[in-house]
XYZ file of C-alpha atoms in Angstrom:
697
model
C -10.008 -3.677 -2.904
C -12.224 -3.402 0.059
C -16.136 -3.212 -0.113
C -18.184 -2.480 3.107
C -21.211 -4.962 4.018
C -23.848 -5.000 2.402
C -25.973 -2.529 4.806
C -23.563 -0.481 5.488
C -23.110 0.161 1.314
C -27.271 0.947 1.464
C -27.007 3.223 4.266
C -24.067 5.315 2.576
C -26.058 5.610 -0.634
C -29.313 6.549 1.524
C -26.740 9.244 3.203
C -26.157 10.543 -0.312
C -29.285 10.723 -1.568
C -30.737 12.555 1.054
C -27.730 14.691 0.974
C -28.298 15.615 -2.557
C -31.476 15.555 -3.139
C -33.446 16.148 0.172
C -31.257 18.668 1.744
C -32.702 21.142 4.029
C -34.117 23.753 1.677
C -35.372 27.065 3.338
C -32.652 27.163 5.487
C -30.491 28.419 2.997
C -32.979 31.325 1.688
C -31.827 34.140 4.306
C -28.293 33.672 4.799
C -27.928 33.556 1.040
C -29.694 36.481 0.351
C -28.142 37.831 3.065
C -24.704 37.368 1.540
C -25.779 38.478 -1.774
C -26.288 41.767 -0.470
C -23.001 41.694 1.244
C -21.356 40.611 -2.637
C -23.443 42.581 -4.362
C -20.771 45.679 -4.575
C -17.804 43.538 -4.869
C -18.529 41.390 -8.043
C -16.506 41.715 -10.963
C -18.233 42.205 -14.242
C -15.961 39.747 -16.237
C -17.100 36.175 -16.004
C -14.254 34.299 -14.242
C -15.226 31.106 -15.577
C -13.155 31.998 -18.827
C -9.943 32.408 -16.489
C -10.391 29.378 -14.166
C -11.576 26.689 -16.983
C -8.760 28.047 -19.437
C -6.562 27.702 -16.587
C -7.162 24.055 -15.840
C -7.360 23.155 -19.429
C -3.744 24.431 -20.289
C -2.955 22.357 -16.849
C -3.762 18.737 -18.159
C -1.334 16.553 -19.188
C -1.771 15.309 -23.303
C 0.670 12.924 -23.204
C 1.483 9.734 -21.211
C 4.866 11.540 -20.699
C 3.438 14.700 -19.558
C 2.026 13.136 -16.768
C 4.635 14.614 -13.937
C 4.766 15.526 -10.353
C 4.316 18.907 -11.640
C 2.035 19.011 -13.955
C -0.877 17.329 -10.828
C 0.573 20.103 -8.306
C -0.492 22.788 -11.383
C -4.411 20.658 -12.333
C -5.300 20.693 -8.480
C -4.166 24.292 -8.128
C -6.471 24.659 -11.102
C -9.322 22.614 -9.890
C -9.262 24.426 -6.541
C -9.412 27.637 -8.437
C -12.526 26.244 -10.272
C -14.392 25.480 -7.728
C -14.299 28.601 -5.827
C -15.361 30.488 -8.439
C -18.517 28.246 -8.620
C -19.092 28.479 -4.946
C -18.952 32.119 -5.117
C -21.483 31.987 -8.672
C -23.931 29.945 -6.854
C -24.947 33.192 -4.386
C -25.919 35.169 -7.475
C -24.756 38.407 -6.502
C -26.503 41.632 -7.683
C -29.190 39.340 -9.486
C -32.695 39.818 -9.232
C -34.653 38.801 -12.832
C -35.214 35.298 -13.157
C -33.768 34.996 -16.557
C -30.137 36.631 -15.050
C -30.280 33.742 -13.034
C -31.167 31.547 -15.975
C -27.929 33.060 -17.793
C -26.048 32.331 -14.359
C -26.776 29.086 -14.001
C -26.171 28.340 -17.486
C -22.310 29.531 -16.773
C -22.337 27.226 -13.876
C -23.806 24.208 -15.954
C -21.525 25.126 -18.485
C -18.581 24.822 -16.457
C -19.544 21.650 -14.867
C -20.314 19.684 -18.457
C -16.401 20.913 -19.470
C -15.045 19.278 -16.634
C -16.838 16.419 -17.214
C -15.131 16.520 -20.822
C -11.531 17.308 -19.406
C -12.325 13.762 -17.402
C -13.675 12.176 -20.179
C -10.635 13.244 -22.393
C -7.920 12.034 -19.853
C -9.556 8.920 -19.329
C -8.793 8.326 -22.702
C -5.312 8.331 -22.817
C -5.173 5.287 -20.117
C -4.915 3.096 -22.611
C -1.655 4.539 -24.227
C -0.269 5.145 -20.841
C 1.475 1.196 -21.434
C 3.454 3.047 -24.498
C 5.902 4.715 -22.123
C 8.986 2.026 -22.084
C 9.348 0.187 -18.385
C 11.183 2.000 -15.324
C 10.609 4.716 -12.934
C 9.601 7.161 -15.131
C 6.735 4.926 -16.532
C 5.564 4.130 -12.952
C 5.467 7.946 -12.194
C 3.343 9.036 -15.603
C 1.512 6.191 -14.508
C 0.797 7.413 -10.906
C 0.517 10.700 -11.838
C -2.283 9.798 -14.475
C -3.809 8.339 -11.422
C -3.657 11.635 -9.197
C -5.157 13.570 -12.369
C -8.074 11.443 -12.920
C -8.772 11.342 -9.302
C -8.319 15.036 -9.331
C -10.814 15.621 -12.334
C -13.213 13.122 -11.119
C -13.543 13.889 -6.939
C -13.778 18.127 -9.120
C -16.786 16.932 -11.208
C -18.089 15.464 -7.938
C -17.868 18.395 -5.699
C -19.433 20.667 -8.424
C -21.870 18.484 -8.688
C -22.930 18.851 -5.082
C -22.417 22.575 -5.315
C -24.392 22.776 -8.495
C -27.700 21.277 -6.267
C -27.403 24.425 -4.175
C -26.904 27.211 -7.143
C -29.710 25.336 -8.859
C -32.465 25.007 -6.563
C -31.656 29.252 -6.252
C -31.996 29.104 -9.921
C -35.454 27.174 -9.608
C -36.290 29.191 -6.780
C -36.316 32.066 -8.402
C -37.980 30.900 -11.845
C -40.574 29.222 -10.384
C -42.715 31.982 -10.594
C -41.954 33.116 -13.922
C -43.352 30.168 -15.818
C -41.512 31.202 -19.454
C -37.889 31.716 -17.522
C -38.218 28.318 -15.854
C -39.249 27.011 -19.337
C -35.886 28.258 -20.223
C -34.153 26.865 -16.855
C -35.530 22.995 -18.147
C -34.191 24.077 -21.649
C -30.859 24.948 -20.942
C -30.288 22.014 -18.824
C -31.242 19.594 -21.515
C -28.933 21.060 -23.801
C -26.172 20.756 -20.974
C -27.175 17.444 -19.982
C -27.241 18.433 -16.225
C -27.624 15.434 -14.067
C -28.020 17.172 -10.926
C -30.467 19.920 -13.045
C -32.855 16.664 -13.348
C -32.760 15.909 -9.406
C -33.352 19.794 -8.443
C -36.144 20.522 -11.330
C -38.014 16.780 -10.876
C -40.014 18.112 -8.206
C -42.209 20.311 -10.490
C -43.564 17.246 -11.792
C -45.749 17.812 -8.644
C -47.669 20.727 -9.000
C -47.263 23.395 -5.532
C -50.009 24.183 -3.422
C -52.653 26.847 -4.773
C -51.538 29.772 -2.709
C -47.987 28.880 -1.642
C -45.930 31.705 -0.577
C -43.199 31.242 -2.855
C -45.510 32.094 -5.648
C -44.595 29.581 -7.724
C -46.636 28.464 -10.302
C -47.715 24.873 -11.614
C -45.779 23.494 -14.985
C -47.928 22.911 -17.671
C -48.165 19.889 -19.429
C -45.655 20.731 -21.548
C -42.951 21.851 -19.208
C -43.638 18.585 -17.364
C -43.220 16.974 -20.651
C -39.996 18.761 -21.466
C -38.732 17.582 -16.964
C -39.566 14.043 -18.102
C -36.853 14.373 -21.155
C -33.964 16.321 -18.963
C -34.374 12.762 -16.524
C -34.496 10.577 -19.689
C -31.453 11.824 -21.262
C -29.466 12.023 -17.881
C -30.785 8.620 -16.837
C -31.153 9.620 -13.140
C -31.856 6.221 -11.514
C -32.031 8.054 -8.543
C -35.189 9.571 -9.803
C -37.217 6.398 -10.093
C -39.076 6.398 -7.022
C -40.569 9.829 -7.906
C -41.487 8.911 -11.808
C -43.105 5.633 -10.140
C -44.955 8.435 -7.780
C -45.901 10.550 -10.982
C -47.330 7.377 -12.555
C -49.598 6.241 -10.330
C -50.755 9.847 -9.334
C -54.907 10.442 -10.465
C -53.932 13.678 -11.082
C -51.673 12.929 -14.178
C -52.750 13.052 -17.713
C -52.674 10.054 -19.891
C -50.231 11.695 -22.485
C -47.440 12.294 -19.354
C -48.336 8.841 -17.987
C -46.990 7.587 -21.006
C -43.863 10.020 -21.270
C -42.854 8.699 -17.746
C -43.437 5.281 -18.886
C -41.036 5.443 -21.908
C -38.682 7.610 -19.416
C -38.697 4.543 -17.044
C -37.582 2.824 -20.180
C -34.870 4.624 -21.216
C -33.327 5.385 -17.691
C -33.822 1.452 -16.855
C -36.726 -0.531 -15.632
C -35.785 -1.830 -12.805
C -36.026 -5.968 -12.545
C -37.924 -7.658 -10.546
C -36.300 -8.782 -7.112
C -34.916 -12.031 -6.708
C -36.212 -15.160 -5.041
C -35.113 -15.435 -1.510
C -33.247 -11.800 -2.239
C -31.331 -10.164 0.412
C -34.324 -8.432 2.175
C -32.054 -5.303 3.112
C -31.922 -4.352 -0.153
C -35.604 -3.337 -0.782
C -37.823 -3.259 -3.351
C -37.459 -2.074 -6.410
C -39.383 1.353 -7.104
C -41.386 0.361 -9.754
C -42.019 -3.274 -11.852
C -42.759 -3.664 -15.161
C -45.905 -5.443 -13.800
C -46.906 -2.007 -12.038
C -46.113 -0.336 -14.761
C -48.260 -2.456 -16.760
C -51.565 -2.244 -14.737
C -50.731 1.670 -15.018
C -50.634 1.447 -18.622
C -53.500 -0.525 -18.795
C -55.769 1.659 -16.876
C -55.306 4.575 -19.132
C -58.239 4.717 -21.540
C -56.851 4.509 -25.182
C -59.824 5.945 -26.744
C -59.096 9.450 -25.356
C -55.910 9.386 -26.877
C -54.734 10.703 -30.049
C -53.365 8.189 -32.399
C -49.411 8.461 -31.544
C -49.654 8.224 -27.922
C -52.538 4.959 -28.433
C -49.521 3.298 -31.009
C -47.053 4.366 -28.496
C -49.355 2.514 -25.322
C -49.669 -0.919 -27.428
C -45.890 -0.614 -28.129
C -45.058 -0.077 -24.369
C -47.723 -2.868 -22.788
C -46.027 -5.521 -25.394
C -42.657 -4.458 -23.917
C -43.401 -4.415 -20.379
C -45.524 -8.188 -21.052
C -42.861 -9.254 -22.123
C -40.489 -8.526 -18.873
C -43.440 -9.571 -16.571
C -43.501 -12.938 -18.264
C -39.281 -13.407 -19.358
C -37.258 -11.074 -17.676
C -34.245 -9.332 -19.742
C -35.115 -10.810 -23.542
C -32.086 -8.426 -25.463
C -28.460 -8.568 -25.373
C -28.212 -5.139 -23.278
C -29.636 -4.226 -20.373
C -30.431 -0.293 -19.905
C -28.736 0.542 -17.224
C -28.653 4.544 -15.934
C -29.637 5.429 -20.031
C -26.536 3.187 -20.289
C -26.448 -0.384 -22.296
C -24.573 -3.193 -20.316
C -24.291 -7.071 -20.916
C -22.801 -10.176 -19.692
C -19.243 -10.039 -19.713
C -18.674 -6.533 -18.755
C -16.775 -5.374 -15.948
C -18.250 -2.781 -12.983
C -15.613 -1.232 -11.349
C -16.295 1.377 -8.444
C -14.993 3.221 -5.643
C -16.107 3.294 -2.532
C -13.890 4.807 0.891
C -11.643 2.401 1.435
C -8.178 1.540 3.116
C -7.000 0.238 1.469
C -6.892 2.762 -1.811
C -3.433 3.751 -1.361
C -1.773 0.063 -0.718
C 0.020 -0.648 -3.908
C 2.872 1.167 -6.132
C 0.321 2.223 -8.575
C -1.663 4.510 -6.275
C -4.176 6.107 -5.765
C -6.459 3.758 -6.834
C -9.571 4.677 -9.055
C -11.374 1.989 -7.915
C -11.983 -0.314 -4.482
C -14.382 -3.105 -5.309
C -15.153 -4.828 -9.167
C -17.629 -7.317 -10.302
C -18.615 -9.023 -13.119
C -21.955 -8.817 -15.119
C -23.646 -11.936 -16.346
C -27.664 -12.905 -16.497
C -28.964 -15.858 -15.024
C -32.253 -17.437 -15.152
C -33.653 -17.769 -11.981
C -36.354 -20.566 -10.232
C -39.783 -17.699 -11.391
C -38.137 -18.019 -14.816
C -36.930 -15.016 -15.137
C -33.973 -13.417 -16.972
C -31.893 -10.984 -15.203
C -28.624 -9.044 -15.702
C -26.899 -9.457 -12.212
C -23.538 -8.812 -10.794
C -21.451 -10.830 -9.096
C -18.489 -10.302 -6.773
C -16.473 -11.712 -4.384
C -17.081 -9.971 -0.837
C -14.573 -9.491 1.764
C -16.793 -10.419 4.419
C -19.311 -13.904 3.479
C -18.679 -17.221 2.360
C -20.529 -17.142 -1.217
C -20.046 -15.324 -3.970
C -22.858 -12.427 -4.304
C -25.361 -12.561 -6.757
C -27.291 -8.868 -6.719
C -29.408 -7.382 -9.037
C -26.948 -4.951 -11.326
C -29.061 -2.254 -10.845
C -29.462 -2.736 -6.863
C -25.830 -3.026 -6.827
C -24.597 -0.132 -8.521
C -26.379 1.932 -6.059
C -24.085 1.112 -3.680
C -21.386 3.298 -4.997
C -21.346 7.198 -6.414
C -18.602 6.024 -8.812
C -18.319 3.575 -11.333
C -17.200 2.757 -14.873
C -17.936 0.015 -16.972
C -15.465 -1.909 -19.155
C -16.159 -3.907 -22.129
C -13.314 -6.280 -23.763
C -13.701 -5.507 -27.729
C -13.990 -9.300 -28.338
C -17.578 -10.523 -28.187
C -16.264 -14.301 -27.597
C -14.004 -13.311 -24.986
C -17.087 -11.096 -23.031
C -19.223 -14.650 -24.052
C -16.954 -16.529 -22.061
C -16.545 -14.379 -18.966
C -19.892 -13.998 -18.611
C -20.207 -18.013 -18.609
C -17.132 -18.331 -15.892
C -19.510 -15.662 -14.117
C -22.559 -17.922 -14.207
C -20.708 -20.724 -13.145
C -19.044 -19.716 -9.783
C -22.083 -17.762 -9.148
C -23.116 -19.116 -5.860
C -19.894 -21.064 -5.129
C -18.191 -21.315 -2.033
C -15.600 -18.505 -1.218
C -12.752 -17.266 0.790
C -11.293 -13.781 0.571
C -7.441 -14.190 0.402
C -6.226 -11.569 3.270
C -2.642 -11.915 1.074
C -4.139 -10.957 -2.180
C -2.859 -13.640 -3.770
C -3.389 -15.212 -7.711
C -1.431 -17.984 -8.334
C -4.418 -19.521 -6.430
C -6.615 -18.141 -9.419
C -4.409 -19.468 -12.177
C -4.355 -23.186 -10.676
C -8.377 -23.391 -11.485
C -7.250 -22.833 -14.992
C -9.608 -25.391 -17.364
C -10.536 -27.098 -13.969
C -14.211 -27.715 -13.699
C -15.641 -24.381 -11.265
C -18.907 -25.977 -10.525
C -18.971 -25.862 -6.671
C -15.593 -25.226 -6.551
C -14.229 -22.374 -3.600
C -12.891 -19.343 -4.731
C -10.522 -18.218 -2.984
C -8.970 -14.766 -3.752
C -9.945 -11.540 -3.243
C -12.345 -9.141 -5.698
C -9.726 -8.703 -8.302
C -9.083 -11.713 -8.476
C -12.598 -12.742 -9.683
C -11.278 -11.144 -13.082
C -8.818 -13.066 -13.000
C -10.236 -15.912 -12.991
C -13.085 -15.053 -15.526
C -10.589 -13.790 -17.909
C -7.962 -16.692 -17.875
C -10.512 -18.843 -19.710
C -10.633 -16.812 -22.741
C -7.092 -17.949 -23.677
C -5.610 -14.720 -24.229
C -2.764 -13.339 -22.116
C -2.653 -11.833 -18.445
C -1.805 -8.638 -20.114
C -4.342 -8.301 -22.046
C -6.425 -7.483 -19.266
C -3.719 -6.356 -16.867
C -1.017 -5.160 -18.589
C 0.632 -3.272 -15.731
C 2.507 -5.281 -13.308
C 1.833 -3.861 -9.356
C 3.749 -4.242 -6.098
C 3.069 -2.521 -2.961
C 3.538 0.282 -1.921
C 7.018 1.832 -0.880
C 8.801 2.468 2.407
C 7.448 0.714 5.840
C 4.277 -0.441 4.088
C 5.392 -4.248 3.645
C 6.186 -4.414 7.591
C 3.108 -2.804 8.114
C 1.405 -4.991 6.492
C 2.584 -8.066 8.169
C 1.752 -6.182 11.406
C -1.851 -6.066 9.986
C -2.069 -10.016 9.222
C -1.279 -8.937 5.208
C 0.589 -9.482 2.169
C 0.399 -9.068 -1.289
C 0.788 -11.896 -2.941
C 2.786 -12.350 -5.917
C 1.831 -10.837 -9.747
C -0.605 -8.557 -7.627
C -3.655 -7.166 -9.486
C -6.269 -4.207 -8.318
C -9.138 -3.116 -9.546
C -7.433 -0.246 -11.039
C -5.094 -2.400 -12.924
C -7.770 -3.026 -15.799
C -8.175 0.417 -16.597
C -5.088 0.504 -18.447
C -5.592 -2.374 -21.276
C -6.123 -1.019 -24.499
C -8.739 -3.396 -25.306
C -10.821 -2.710 -22.853
C -13.325 0.154 -23.867
C -15.429 2.291 -21.169
C -19.150 1.499 -22.225
C -20.647 3.405 -19.392
C -19.908 5.162 -16.198
C -21.808 6.893 -13.654
C -21.455 11.237 -13.147
C -19.252 11.461 -10.089
C -21.064 11.916 -6.933
C -19.953 13.629 -3.730
C -21.146 13.780 -0.450
C -19.085 15.455 2.320
C -19.278 12.571 5.154
C -17.790 10.572 2.735
C -14.669 12.669 1.720
C -14.253 12.507 5.373
C -13.785 8.949 5.789
C -11.412 8.592 2.504
C -9.334 11.701 4.028
C -8.506 9.809 6.997
C -8.222 6.223 5.713
C -5.723 7.978 2.810
C -4.015 9.662 5.846
C -3.558 5.935 7.723
C -1.947 4.836 4.334
C 0.773 7.421 3.607
C 1.617 6.618 7.600
C 1.917 2.894 6.622
C 4.782 3.755 4.162
C 6.400 6.387 6.817
C 5.950 5.069 10.197
C 5.296 2.366 12.643
C 2.394 0.682 12.910
C 1.284 0.518 16.643
C -2.006 0.063 17.299
C -3.789 -0.084 20.632
C -6.391 -2.803 20.995
C -9.508 -2.621 23.083
C -10.403 -5.431 25.287
C -12.782 -6.764 23.116
C -10.637 -6.987 20.024
C -7.516 -8.228 22.310
C -9.846 -11.432 23.525
C -10.997 -12.402 20.299
C -7.331 -12.352 19.150
C -5.917 -14.526 21.755
C -9.456 -16.894 21.205
C -7.935 -16.694 17.551
C -4.615 -17.807 18.774
C -6.029 -20.281 20.922
C -7.864 -21.335 17.478
C -4.638 -22.242 15.687
C -3.848 -25.516 17.494
C -7.888 -25.969 18.183
C -10.074 -28.235 14.782
C -13.698 -27.686 17.200
C -12.561 -24.198 17.753
C -11.504 -23.076 15.061
C -15.140 -24.130 13.165
C -16.525 -22.524 16.142
C -14.818 -19.254 15.291
C -15.240 -19.464 12.308
C -19.386 -19.728 11.939
C -18.932 -17.139 14.731
C -16.996 -14.710 12.157
C -18.556 -15.471 9.456
C -15.402 -16.403 7.280
C -14.443 -20.238 6.154
C -12.649 -22.497 8.875
C -9.766 -22.302 6.649
C -8.781 -18.939 6.758
C -6.165 -18.011 8.966
C -7.660 -17.050 11.793
C -4.744 -14.848 13.742
C -4.001 -13.327 10.496
C -7.854 -12.210 10.328
C -8.175 -11.434 14.019
C -5.423 -8.742 13.912
C -6.852 -7.515 10.689
C -9.983 -7.076 11.611
C -8.858 -5.355 15.011
C -7.221 -2.413 13.026
C -9.685 -1.832 10.419
C -12.460 -1.604 12.580
C -10.741 0.462 14.824
C -10.024 2.600 11.154
C -13.555 2.070 10.410
C -14.804 3.453 13.761
C -12.686 6.300 13.974
C -13.698 7.608 10.380
C -16.765 6.819 10.116
C -17.175 8.302 13.774
C -15.623 12.052 11.569
C -18.058 11.655 9.356
C -21.054 11.090 11.706
C -19.760 14.215 13.301
C -20.255 16.250 10.519
C -23.602 15.117 9.682
C -24.566 16.272 13.080
C -23.209 19.429 13.193
C -24.250 20.287 9.998
C -27.861 19.683 10.120
C -27.530 21.298 13.453
C -26.345 24.390 12.028
C -29.145 24.895 9.026
C -31.510 22.870 11.455
C -33.530 26.445 11.801
C -34.684 28.688 14.879
C -34.619 26.735 18.036
C -38.284 27.402 18.535
C -39.276 25.608 15.455
C -37.813 21.957 15.837
C -40.545 20.562 17.911
C -42.871 21.747 14.882
C -40.000 20.009 12.884
C -40.495 16.476 13.629
C -37.206 16.618 16.246
C -37.293 14.781 19.168
C -36.536 15.958 22.586
C -33.329 13.581 22.166
C -32.876 15.291 18.748
C -32.861 18.702 20.127
C -30.852 18.111 22.224
C -28.243 16.946 19.802
C -28.776 20.019 17.944
C -28.302 22.306 20.710
C -24.966 20.535 21.922
C -23.588 20.455 18.134
C -24.382 24.607 17.897
C -22.556 25.286 21.355
C -19.245 23.019 19.792
C -19.630 25.380 16.571
C -20.862 28.464 18.179
C -18.618 30.918 16.012
C -19.486 28.882 12.760
C -23.093 29.056 13.439
C -23.682 32.792 15.182
C -21.830 33.097 11.389
C -24.083 31.469 9.095
C -27.328 33.164 11.006
C -26.551 36.407 10.275
C -25.158 35.601 6.394
C -21.832 36.051 7.057
C -20.784 32.394 5.310
C -22.566 30.831 2.535
C -22.943 26.962 2.310
C -19.922 26.211 0.228
C -16.968 27.378 2.522
C -19.388 26.650 5.818
C -19.520 23.096 4.675
C -15.793 22.781 3.694
C -14.957 24.416 7.316
C -17.164 21.816 9.131
C -15.333 18.719 6.916
C -11.880 20.442 7.477
C -12.317 20.295 11.435
C -13.955 16.780 11.247
C -10.636 15.880 9.428
C -8.055 17.120 11.741
C -10.219 15.188 14.614
C -10.445 12.034 12.895
C -6.836 12.190 12.126
C -5.796 13.026 15.472
C -7.653 10.189 17.234
C -6.018 7.668 14.454
C -2.582 8.768 15.169
C -3.725 8.066 18.760
C -5.059 5.106 17.956
C -2.257 3.241 15.423
C 0.835 5.330 15.664
C 1.989 5.964 19.278
C 3.537 3.542 21.162
C 1.271 1.337 23.234
C 0.216 2.187 27.066
C 1.477 -0.472 29.584
C -2.439 -1.440 29.797
C -2.197 -1.983 25.894
C 0.242 -4.315 26.716
C -1.254 -6.418 28.997
């Protein structure tokens, strides 16, 4: 139930995209080649896919009652085995011919697709979980359903991440052989491989004529297939590349049109809202810019079909320029969303295991609606209640979804209910807010049937869903059928120490997933980033310790002063207003509780983010290439010093990487495990050890 500040969220996105789409490449070649030589004799002839995938499919529960602790553990074991198989496959041991790489890549891509199908089939059981009779057995089944679904989601993301390495090697092997490359692209289209689109999109641009790799330029027909691959996978992350391709003078007119149609199918970004937060940046391509590119095409050189396509695109773009979104739906990453939909998303969060229904699959929510801004353009936006700030946030939905690497969109089956929820979200889109540290919903219930224009909305993120839903006239259980409460053990007492509590009739971002009347209409192909994984493991360790240990946070001097200042402000209205203004929270907030919570959460964030940052710097140091080439690669003296420091810190691992004794996946895993252990040790020292005399002063 926590969303980081806008800048932090955008930074996470930048890091994830950089990790996935711009990871160092040439350093992979030598270690992988040496690894292939070592594995050439040991590789088994029988494809491992059959065994690992069969074991995972066999372990999956099929009925609500089948979600037991034993089933969850079996799924975990099978998922790890399948991931290990894929990590071995990406080395392509014993292969030399380009078509062999294509065949091996298809085994990996097909396995990823089958995992995604298993995830879809498991999610389909979500609405049947309420068929189980209330009681401890149902609570256990609900928790195990979440654990199994979370495991499949994480497996899908990790496989996607691993496939970047594997498919890059296949792309490298087939680049000098156009026929094999065409077969690779056709295979990726057939399986709808989103990471395949990320890897292969670079072939839209011709390599230098005398490149060392021997890569051949893709033909116009091949480039057309690459655009189709991007379109069928809805890759929003490639919109910047598509914009560059459209404006490239070397792009033939027919391919400019094909690229424009691809942008429409993926989702043409909306114009920035007037007064938009500048940290959100500008869209990579707009209707106006795309219209200009198509207008510059000489229609006399087009065939009849292309000329008709150009005119149709120009009419559509003119409408977008003049009016914004005109239809009932908006294309987002290849899916259609509409006003009244709910967006559930997941980011690293310290609150993910705080309830008795965990792990939470989602940590933040928003409601999609449409607004017409001062420039006369109608936009489809996401309305959400942030933890930080004093006003409901309104963000173009295509911009907002870039903050998360995993989301689903839910739609109520009753169009009238969706219309009401869209109206409420639009009404409160700029209202004052106060984030409720006690996660209560009774304040929201008190607003039922009341005028909401300019009303202060005092709740937390999931409370916004209830605010919109309760005006539809349907029962709360229609949207949130499973009651929730705090986790067991010492959680309640420790949350009180944090200044947090759970109010009566608590609802979570994940709770709506169980509603039989809410359909999943879109979801993002889950993505993985090791730094985010490190943060979540550390946060989850913290949550588990809240259950079985006494929280004993140590505060640094600044946090201690802030807490004391908040206590003093509780009896001083002038000081309270000043402190509220400085802290960015409403003056009616319980400042003492807020200071307690902020002190602990900020320290927790410092530990988790410090560990993930250490991983990123260490990984960069290991793959950065020879020390003598670092200046030519653009490293500053400080950057070179950092590389050398982290190489010394992980000398044994670096030596194994240099000599080809370890592949990219196990190397990253060793680093992840190291920084998870380091973060947990720091967490234990700062949160669960008795305070020193200095801490008590």
